[in-house]
PDB file of C-alpha atoms in Angstrom:
ATOM      1  CA  MET A 136     -53.198   8.568 -61.571  1.00  0.00           C
ATOM      2  CA  ARG A 137     -54.140   7.086 -64.857  1.00  0.00           C
ATOM      3  CA  ILE A 138     -53.038   3.425 -63.915  1.00  0.00           C
ATOM      4  CA  LEU A 139     -55.524   3.921 -60.485  1.00  0.00           C
ATOM      5  CA  ARG A 140     -58.315   4.605 -62.492  1.00  0.00           C
ATOM      6  CA  SER A 141     -60.814   1.076 -62.926  1.00  0.00           C
ATOM      7  CA  LYS A 142     -60.449  -0.443 -66.206  1.00  0.00           C
ATOM      8  CA  LYS A 143     -62.996  -3.102 -67.195  1.00  0.00           C
ATOM      9  CA  LEU A 144     -63.023  -5.801 -70.350  1.00  0.00           C
ATOM     10  CA  GLY A 145     -65.399  -3.926 -72.611  1.00  0.00           C
ATOM     11  CA  SER A 146     -68.731  -4.629 -70.368  1.00  0.00           C
ATOM     12  CA  LYS A 147     -71.103  -1.386 -69.233  1.00  0.00           C
ATOM     13  CA  LYS A 148     -73.233  -3.469 -67.107  1.00  0.00           C
ATOM     14  CA  THR A 149     -73.702  -2.880 -63.154  1.00  0.00           C
ATOM     15  CA  TYR A 150     -70.703  -5.368 -60.987  1.00  0.00           C
ATOM     16  CA  ASN A 151     -70.886  -6.813 -58.072  1.00  0.00           C
ATOM     17  CA  LEU A 152     -67.443  -6.037 -56.660  1.00  0.00           C
ATOM     18  CA  LYS A 153     -65.777  -7.733 -54.389  1.00  0.00           C
ATOM     19  CA  ARG A 154     -62.862  -6.361 -53.108  1.00  0.00           C
ATOM     20  CA  LYS A 155     -60.200  -8.319 -51.334  1.00  0.00           C
ATOM     21  CA  GLY A 156     -57.495  -6.985 -48.212  1.00  0.00           C
ATOM     22  CA  CYS A 157     -53.922  -5.864 -49.059  1.00  0.00           C
ATOM     23  CA  LYS A 158     -51.402  -8.912 -48.965  1.00  0.00           C
ATOM     24  CA  VAL A 159     -50.303 -10.037 -45.564  1.00  0.00           C
ATOM     25  CA  LYS A 160     -46.875 -10.053 -46.902  1.00  0.00           C
ATOM     26  CA  LYS A 161     -46.793  -6.162 -48.128  1.00  0.00           C
ATOM     27  CA  THR A 162     -48.012  -5.226 -44.854  1.00  0.00           C
ATOM     28  CA  LEU A 163     -45.698  -7.012 -42.667  1.00  0.00           C
ATOM     29  CA  LEU A 164     -42.881  -5.225 -45.111  1.00  0.00           C
ATOM     30  CA  LEU A 165     -44.289  -1.655 -44.414  1.00  0.00           C
ATOM     31  CA  ALA A 166     -44.326  -2.788 -40.755  1.00  0.00           C
ATOM     32  CA  ALA A 167     -40.447  -3.712 -40.642  1.00  0.00           C
ATOM     33  CA  ALA A 168     -39.689  -0.175 -43.238  1.00  0.00           C
ATOM     34  CA  LEU A 169     -41.322   1.785 -40.326  1.00  0.00           C
ATOM     35  CA  CYS A 170     -39.575  -0.267 -37.492  1.00  0.00           C
ATOM     36  CA  LEU A 171     -36.207   0.603 -39.245  1.00  0.00           C
ATOM     37  CA  CYS A 172     -37.045   3.903 -40.035  1.00  0.00           C
ATOM     38  CA  ILE A 173     -37.895   4.625 -36.156  1.00  0.00           C
ATOM     39  CA  SER A 174     -34.594   2.426 -34.456  1.00  0.00           C
ATOM     40  CA  MET A 175     -32.592   4.661 -37.412  1.00  0.00           C
ATOM     41  CA  THR A 176     -33.466   8.207 -35.577  1.00  0.00           C
ATOM     42  CA  ALA A 177     -32.525   6.517 -32.146  1.00  0.00           C
ATOM     43  CA  PHE A 178     -28.841   7.688 -32.105  1.00  0.00           C
ATOM     44  CA  SER A 179     -27.574  11.092 -32.457  1.00  0.00           C
ATOM     45  CA  ALA A 180     -24.422  12.475 -33.677  1.00  0.00           C
ATOM     46  CA  GLU A 181     -21.719  13.508 -30.518  1.00  0.00           C
ATOM     47  CA  GLU A 182     -20.157  16.225 -33.358  1.00  0.00           C
ATOM     48  CA  GLU A 183     -22.384  17.785 -35.634  1.00  0.00           C
ATOM     49  CA  MET A 184     -21.847  20.175 -38.568  1.00  0.00           C
ATOM     50  CA  GLY A 185     -24.272  22.488 -40.266  1.00  0.00           C
ATOM     51  CA  VAL A 186     -25.697  22.353 -43.808  1.00  0.00           C
ATOM     52  CA  LYS A 187     -26.164  26.133 -44.325  1.00  0.00           C
ATOM     53  CA  GLY A 188     -25.130  27.202 -48.058  1.00  0.00           C
ATOM     54  CA  LYS A 189     -24.380  23.649 -48.480  1.00  0.00           C
ATOM     55  CA  LYS A 190     -25.892  22.285 -52.337  1.00  0.00           C
ATOM     56  CA  LEU A 191     -26.655  18.481 -52.846  1.00  0.00           C
ATOM     57  CA  VAL A 192     -27.326  16.786 -56.082  1.00  0.00           C
ATOM     58  CA  SER A 193     -29.033  13.323 -56.086  1.00  0.00           C
ATOM     59  CA  GLY A 194     -30.145  10.444 -57.833  1.00  0.00           C
ATOM     60  CA  TYR A 195     -31.994   7.357 -57.512  1.00  0.00           C
ATOM     61  CA  LEU A 196     -33.581   4.095 -58.274  1.00  0.00           C
ATOM     62  CA  GLY A 197     -35.681   1.459 -56.234  1.00  0.00           C
ATOM     63  CA  TYR A 198     -38.752  -0.157 -56.249  1.00  0.00           C
ATOM     64  CA  THR A 199     -41.784   0.843 -54.716  1.00  0.00           C
ATOM     65  CA  LEU A 200     -44.822  -1.640 -53.082  1.00  0.00           C
ATOM     66  CA  GLY A 201     -48.923  -0.243 -53.165  1.00  0.00           C
ATOM     67  CA  PHE A 202     -51.222  -0.515 -50.057  1.00  0.00           C
ATOM     68  CA  GLY A 203     -54.813   0.419 -49.663  1.00  0.00           C
ATOM     69  CA  ASP A 204     -57.706  -0.185 -51.824  1.00  0.00           C
ATOM     70  CA  ALA A 205     -56.553   1.355 -54.665  1.00  0.00           C
ATOM     71  CA  PHE A 206     -53.707  -1.529 -54.955  1.00  0.00           C
ATOM     72  CA  SER A 207     -56.056  -4.388 -53.346  1.00  0.00           C
ATOM     73  CA  ASP A 208     -56.894  -7.507 -56.328  1.00  0.00           C
ATOM     74  CA  TYR A 209     -60.446  -7.795 -56.394  1.00  0.00           C
ATOM     75  CA  GLU A 210     -63.256  -9.188 -58.634  1.00  0.00           C
ATOM     76  CA  GLU A 211     -66.384  -8.385 -60.634  1.00  0.00           C
ATOM     77  CA  VAL A 212     -69.132 -10.872 -61.528  1.00  0.00           C
ATOM     78  CA  VAL A 213     -70.897 -10.313 -64.785  1.00  0.00           C
ATOM     79  CA  GLY A 214     -73.492 -13.045 -65.372  1.00  0.00           C
ATOM     80  CA  THR A 215     -71.366 -15.875 -65.486  1.00  0.00           C
ATOM     81  CA  GLU A 216     -68.207 -14.424 -65.871  1.00  0.00           C
ATOM     82  CA  THR A 217     -65.943 -13.319 -63.078  1.00  0.00           C
ATOM     83  CA  TYR A 218     -63.649 -10.545 -63.460  1.00  0.00           C
ATOM     84  CA  LYS A 219     -60.056 -10.603 -61.590  1.00  0.00           C
ATOM     85  CA  TYR A 220     -58.349  -7.210 -61.588  1.00  0.00           C
ATOM     86  CA  SER A 221     -54.815  -6.739 -60.176  1.00  0.00           C
ATOM     87  CA  PHE A 222     -52.857  -3.312 -59.672  1.00  0.00           C
ATOM     88  CA  ASP A 223     -49.687  -2.910 -58.166  1.00  0.00           C
ATOM     89  CA  ALA A 224     -46.795  -0.346 -58.623  1.00  0.00           C
ATOM     90  CA  GLY A 225     -42.872  -0.875 -59.231  1.00  0.00           C
ATOM     91  CA  LEU A 226     -39.697   0.602 -60.308  1.00  0.00           C
ATOM     92  CA  ASN A 227     -38.880   4.122 -59.240  1.00  0.00           C
ATOM     93  CA  LEU A 228     -36.480   6.456 -60.339  1.00  0.00           C
ATOM     94  CA  GLY A 229     -35.908  10.338 -60.290  1.00  0.00           C
ATOM     95  CA  GLY A 230     -33.642  12.829 -59.361  1.00  0.00           C
ATOM     96  CA  ALA A 231     -33.516  16.036 -56.442  1.00  0.00           C
ATOM     97  CA  PHE A 232     -31.277  19.324 -55.584  1.00  0.00           C
ATOM     98  CA  HIS A 233     -31.260  20.748 -52.367  1.00  0.00           C
ATOM     99  CA  ILE A 234     -29.757  23.604 -50.736  1.00  0.00           C
ATOM    100  CA  GLY A 235     -29.073  24.635 -47.165  1.00  0.00           C
ATOM    101  CA  VAL A 236     -31.199  27.570 -45.929  1.00  0.00           C
ATOM    102  CA  THR A 237     -30.078  27.124 -42.341  1.00  0.00           C
ATOM    103  CA  GLU A 238     -27.713  24.896 -40.455  1.00  0.00           C
ATOM    104  CA  LYS A 239     -30.366  22.416 -39.959  1.00  0.00           C
ATOM    105  CA  MET A 240     -32.531  22.475 -43.211  1.00  0.00           C
ATOM    106  CA  LEU A 241     -32.306  21.930 -46.755  1.00  0.00           C
ATOM    107  CA  ILE A 242     -35.049  22.805 -49.004  1.00  0.00           C
ATOM    108  CA  GLY A 243     -35.374  21.427 -52.852  1.00  0.00           C
ATOM    109  CA  GLY A 244     -37.245  20.220 -55.579  1.00  0.00           C
ATOM    110  CA  GLU A 245     -37.177  16.693 -56.993  1.00  0.00           C
ATOM    111  CA  LEU A 246     -38.531  14.965 -60.484  1.00  0.00           C
ATOM    112  CA  GLY A 247     -39.175  11.199 -59.662  1.00  0.00           C
ATOM    113  CA  PHE A 248     -40.811   8.765 -62.483  1.00  0.00           C
ATOM    114  CA  GLN A 249     -42.947   5.874 -61.103  1.00  0.00           C
ATOM    115  CA  SER A 250     -44.252   2.403 -62.918  1.00  0.00           C
ATOM    116  CA  TYR A 251     -47.147   0.719 -62.343  1.00  0.00           C
ATOM    117  CA  LYS A 252     -48.719  -2.590 -63.319  1.00  0.00           C
ATOM    118  CA  PHE A 253     -52.428  -3.462 -64.486  1.00  0.00           C
ATOM    119  CA  GLU A 254     -53.476  -6.998 -65.286  1.00  0.00           C
ATOM    120  CA  SER A 255     -57.191  -8.076 -65.818  1.00  0.00           C
ATOM    121  CA  THR A 256     -58.125 -12.011 -66.506  1.00  0.00           C
ATOM    122  CA  VAL A 257     -61.318 -13.535 -67.263  1.00  0.00           C
ATOM    123  CA  GLY A 258     -61.356 -17.056 -67.220  1.00  0.00           C
ATOM    124  CA  SER A 259     -57.813 -18.259 -69.553  1.00  0.00           C
ATOM    125  CA  PHE A 260     -57.834 -14.717 -71.285  1.00  0.00           C
ATOM    126  CA  SER A 261     -55.781 -12.047 -69.704  1.00  0.00           C
ATOM    127  CA  VAL A 262     -54.526  -8.353 -70.290  1.00  0.00           C
ATOM    128  CA  SER A 263     -51.853  -6.725 -68.926  1.00  0.00           C
ATOM    129  CA  SER A 264     -50.363  -3.203 -68.951  1.00  0.00           C
ATOM    130  CA  SER A 265     -47.763  -0.708 -67.115  1.00  0.00           C
ATOM    131  CA  ASP A 266     -47.721   2.876 -67.353  1.00  0.00           C
ATOM    132  CA  MET A 267     -44.654   5.303 -66.534  1.00  0.00           C
ATOM    133  CA  GLU A 268     -46.011   8.523 -64.261  1.00  0.00           C
ATOM    134  CA  THR A 269     -44.425  11.613 -63.506  1.00  0.00           C
ATOM    135  CA  ASN A 270     -44.071  13.393 -60.026  1.00  0.00           C
ATOM    136  CA  ILE A 271     -43.086  16.824 -59.250  1.00  0.00           C
ATOM    137  CA  LEU A 272     -42.676  17.149 -55.594  1.00  0.00           C
ATOM    138  CA  ALA A 273     -41.376  20.508 -53.248  1.00  0.00           C
ATOM    139  CA  SER A 274     -38.925  18.553 -50.697  1.00  0.00           C
ATOM    140  CA  ALA A 275     -37.105  19.206 -47.623  1.00  0.00           C
ATOM    141  CA  LEU A 276     -34.321  17.060 -45.557  1.00  0.00           C
ATOM    142  CA  TYR A 277     -34.312  17.731 -41.692  1.00  0.00           C
ATOM    143  CA  VAL A 278     -30.664  17.479 -39.829  1.00  0.00           C
ATOM    144  CA  LEU A 279     -31.280  14.459 -37.718  1.00  0.00           C
ATOM    145  CA  ASN A 280     -27.259  13.611 -37.490  1.00  0.00           C
ATOM    146  CA  TYR A 281     -24.691  14.789 -39.523  1.00  0.00           C
ATOM    147  CA  GLU A 282     -21.220  13.886 -39.499  1.00  0.00           C
ATOM    148  CA  GLU A 283     -17.917  13.397 -42.014  1.00  0.00           C
ATOM    149  CA  GLU A 284     -18.693   9.476 -42.649  1.00  0.00           C
ATOM    150  CA  LYS A 285     -22.502   9.255 -41.771  1.00  0.00           C
ATOM    151  CA  LYS A 286     -25.265  11.307 -42.411  1.00  0.00           C
ATOM    152  CA  MET A 287     -28.927  11.069 -41.442  1.00  0.00           C
ATOM    153  CA  PHE A 288     -32.282  13.150 -42.719  1.00  0.00           C
ATOM    154  CA  LEU A 289     -35.630  13.592 -42.043  1.00  0.00           C
ATOM    155  CA  ASN A 290     -37.154  14.172 -45.938  1.00  0.00           C
ATOM    156  CA  PHE A 291     -40.858  15.401 -45.980  1.00  0.00           C
ATOM    157  CA  GLY A 292     -42.821  17.246 -48.550  1.00  0.00           C
ATOM    158  CA  THR A 293     -45.903  17.613 -50.721  1.00  0.00           C
ATOM    159  CA  GLY A 294     -46.183  17.712 -54.667  1.00  0.00           C
ATOM    160  CA  ILE A 295     -48.196  16.620 -57.277  1.00  0.00           C
ATOM    161  CA  TYR A 296     -48.443  12.805 -58.801  1.00  0.00           C
ATOM    162  CA  GLY A 297     -49.329  11.316 -61.677  1.00  0.00           C
ATOM    163  CA  GLY A 298     -48.084  13.646 -64.375  1.00  0.00           C
ATOM    164  CA  GLY A 299     -51.327  14.636 -66.498  1.00  0.00           C
ATOM    165  CA  ASP A 300     -53.965  13.325 -64.250  1.00  0.00           C
ATOM    166  CA  SER A 301     -52.482  15.418 -61.552  1.00  0.00           C
ATOM    167  CA  ASN A 302     -52.892  14.532 -58.065  1.00  0.00           C
ATOM    168  CA  LEU A 303     -51.973  16.035 -54.939  1.00  0.00           C
ATOM    169  CA  GLY A 304     -49.643  13.737 -52.626  1.00  0.00           C
ATOM    170  CA  LEU A 305     -47.413  13.714 -49.500  1.00  0.00           C
ATOM    171  CA  PHE A 306     -44.587  11.939 -48.563  1.00  0.00           C
ATOM    172  CA  GLY A 307     -41.857  11.317 -45.894  1.00  0.00           C
ATOM    173  CA  GLY A 308     -39.176   9.055 -44.672  1.00  0.00           C
ATOM    174  CA  ILE A 309     -35.814   8.863 -43.506  1.00  0.00           C
ATOM    175  CA  VAL A 310     -32.678   9.533 -45.475  1.00  0.00           C
ATOM    176  CA  TYR A 311     -29.127   7.696 -44.748  1.00  0.00           C
ATOM    177  CA  HIS A 312     -25.693   9.152 -46.022  1.00  0.00           C
ATOM    178  CA  LYS A 313     -22.552   7.360 -46.164  1.00  0.00           C
ATOM    179  CA  ALA A 314     -19.913   9.056 -47.194  1.00  0.00           C
ATOM    180  CA  MET A 315     -17.712   7.070 -50.065  1.00  0.00           C
ATOM    181  CA  SER A 316     -14.856   8.661 -51.486  1.00  0.00           C
ATOM    182  CA  SER A 317     -16.170  11.424 -53.930  1.00  0.00           C
ATOM    183  CA  TYR A 318     -20.095  11.105 -53.040  1.00  0.00           C
ATOM    184  CA  ASP A 319     -22.245   9.419 -50.593  1.00  0.00           C
ATOM    185  CA  LEU A 320     -24.377   6.112 -50.948  1.00  0.00           C
ATOM    186  CA  ILE A 321     -27.644   6.298 -49.557  1.00  0.00           C
ATOM    187  CA  LEU A 322     -30.405   4.499 -47.882  1.00  0.00           C
ATOM    188  CA  MET A 323     -33.967   6.184 -48.559  1.00  0.00           C
ATOM    189  CA  PRO A 324     -37.269   4.333 -47.367  1.00  0.00           C
ATOM    190  CA  ARG A 325     -40.119   6.762 -47.574  1.00  0.00           C
ATOM    191  CA  LEU A 326     -43.966   6.771 -47.579  1.00  0.00           C
ATOM    192  CA  HIS A 327     -46.412   8.159 -50.427  1.00  0.00           C
ATOM    193  CA  TYR A 328     -49.800   8.970 -49.557  1.00  0.00           C
ATOM    194  CA  VAL A 329     -51.732   9.848 -53.010  1.00  0.00           C
ATOM    195  CA  LEU A 330     -55.068  12.272 -52.774  1.00  0.00           C
ATOM    196  CA  ALA A 331     -56.425  10.364 -55.498  1.00  0.00           C
ATOM    197  CA  ASP A 332     -60.106  10.610 -56.931  1.00  0.00           C
ATOM    198  CA  GLY A 333     -61.920   7.344 -55.171  1.00  0.00           C
ATOM    199  CA  SER A 334     -58.546   6.079 -53.395  1.00  0.00           C
ATOM    200  CA  LYS A 335     -56.032   7.373 -51.502  1.00  0.00           C
ATOM    201  CA  PRO A 336     -53.104   4.938 -52.442  1.00  0.00           C
ATOM    202  CA  LEU A 337     -50.307   4.535 -49.939  1.00  0.00           C
ATOM    203  CA  MET A 338     -46.830   3.619 -51.318  1.00  0.00           C
ATOM    204  CA  LEU A 339     -43.784   2.400 -49.602  1.00  0.00           C
ATOM    205  CA  SER A 340     -40.689   3.353 -51.505  1.00  0.00           C
ATOM    206  CA  LEU A 341     -37.388   2.100 -50.927  1.00  0.00           C
ATOM    207  CA  SER A 342     -34.755   3.424 -53.230  1.00  0.00           C
ATOM    208  CA  ILE A 343     -30.625   3.503 -53.550  1.00  0.00           C
ATOM    209  CA  GLU A 344     -29.222   6.961 -53.760  1.00  0.00           C
ATOM    210  CA  ALA A 345     -26.246   8.671 -54.616  1.00  0.00           C
ATOM    211  CA  SER A 346     -25.360  12.431 -53.960  1.00  0.00           C
ATOM    212  CA  PHE A 347     -22.687  14.395 -55.081  1.00  0.00           C
ATOM    213  CA  PRO A 348     -22.370  17.912 -53.148  1.00  0.00           C
ATOM    214  CA  VAL A 349     -21.775  20.595 -55.512  1.00  0.00           C
ATOM    215  CA  GLY A 350     -19.124  23.726 -55.052  1.00  0.00           C
ATOM    216  CA  GLN A 351     -17.832  23.515 -51.773  1.00  0.00           C
ATOM    217  CA  ASN A 352     -18.101  20.554 -49.566  1.00  0.00           C
TER     218      ASN A 352
END
């Protein structure tokens, strides 16, 4: 992932690196999201319907929070100068297609785009940049609850994160559908774990999605 590579302000000296921990606020948000996922899986349907043969096309938009060393603010001391660096994730968007292969399972693919932000500061001088990277994912949806008015799936899969810099990653989460007139409105909290060189970025994406059935509903 290009944005996760260490960026310097031109110096090639050996640095004394001081890493900071993850922000408490982000940790609390992660814990809250995990609690939400667990609580949402607690209820079950009295009457379930199968998904075999069903086709779903969806698009989503959301925001991603980054955790772990790759997203920790840190400082480097070079001589008398202190360089401060910060990395963060940002907006995410994409689309997916799934088809039901059994009464409980849909499989498919997802094309997503994830933005990253980088900022470096020394004294009163700062440089910031952003990057949008492509994720190509294989995705599965397992039925936890399937009713006409509400549906809930366990979503998991693997794929390539970072486009040209290709890093393998894993993801998992809960996908909750609320039936509307001609489409489903979806809440989609998911965790992404990327196997990048030198770091193992962990990201929590919170997305709103719209899903449309293709062919027979």
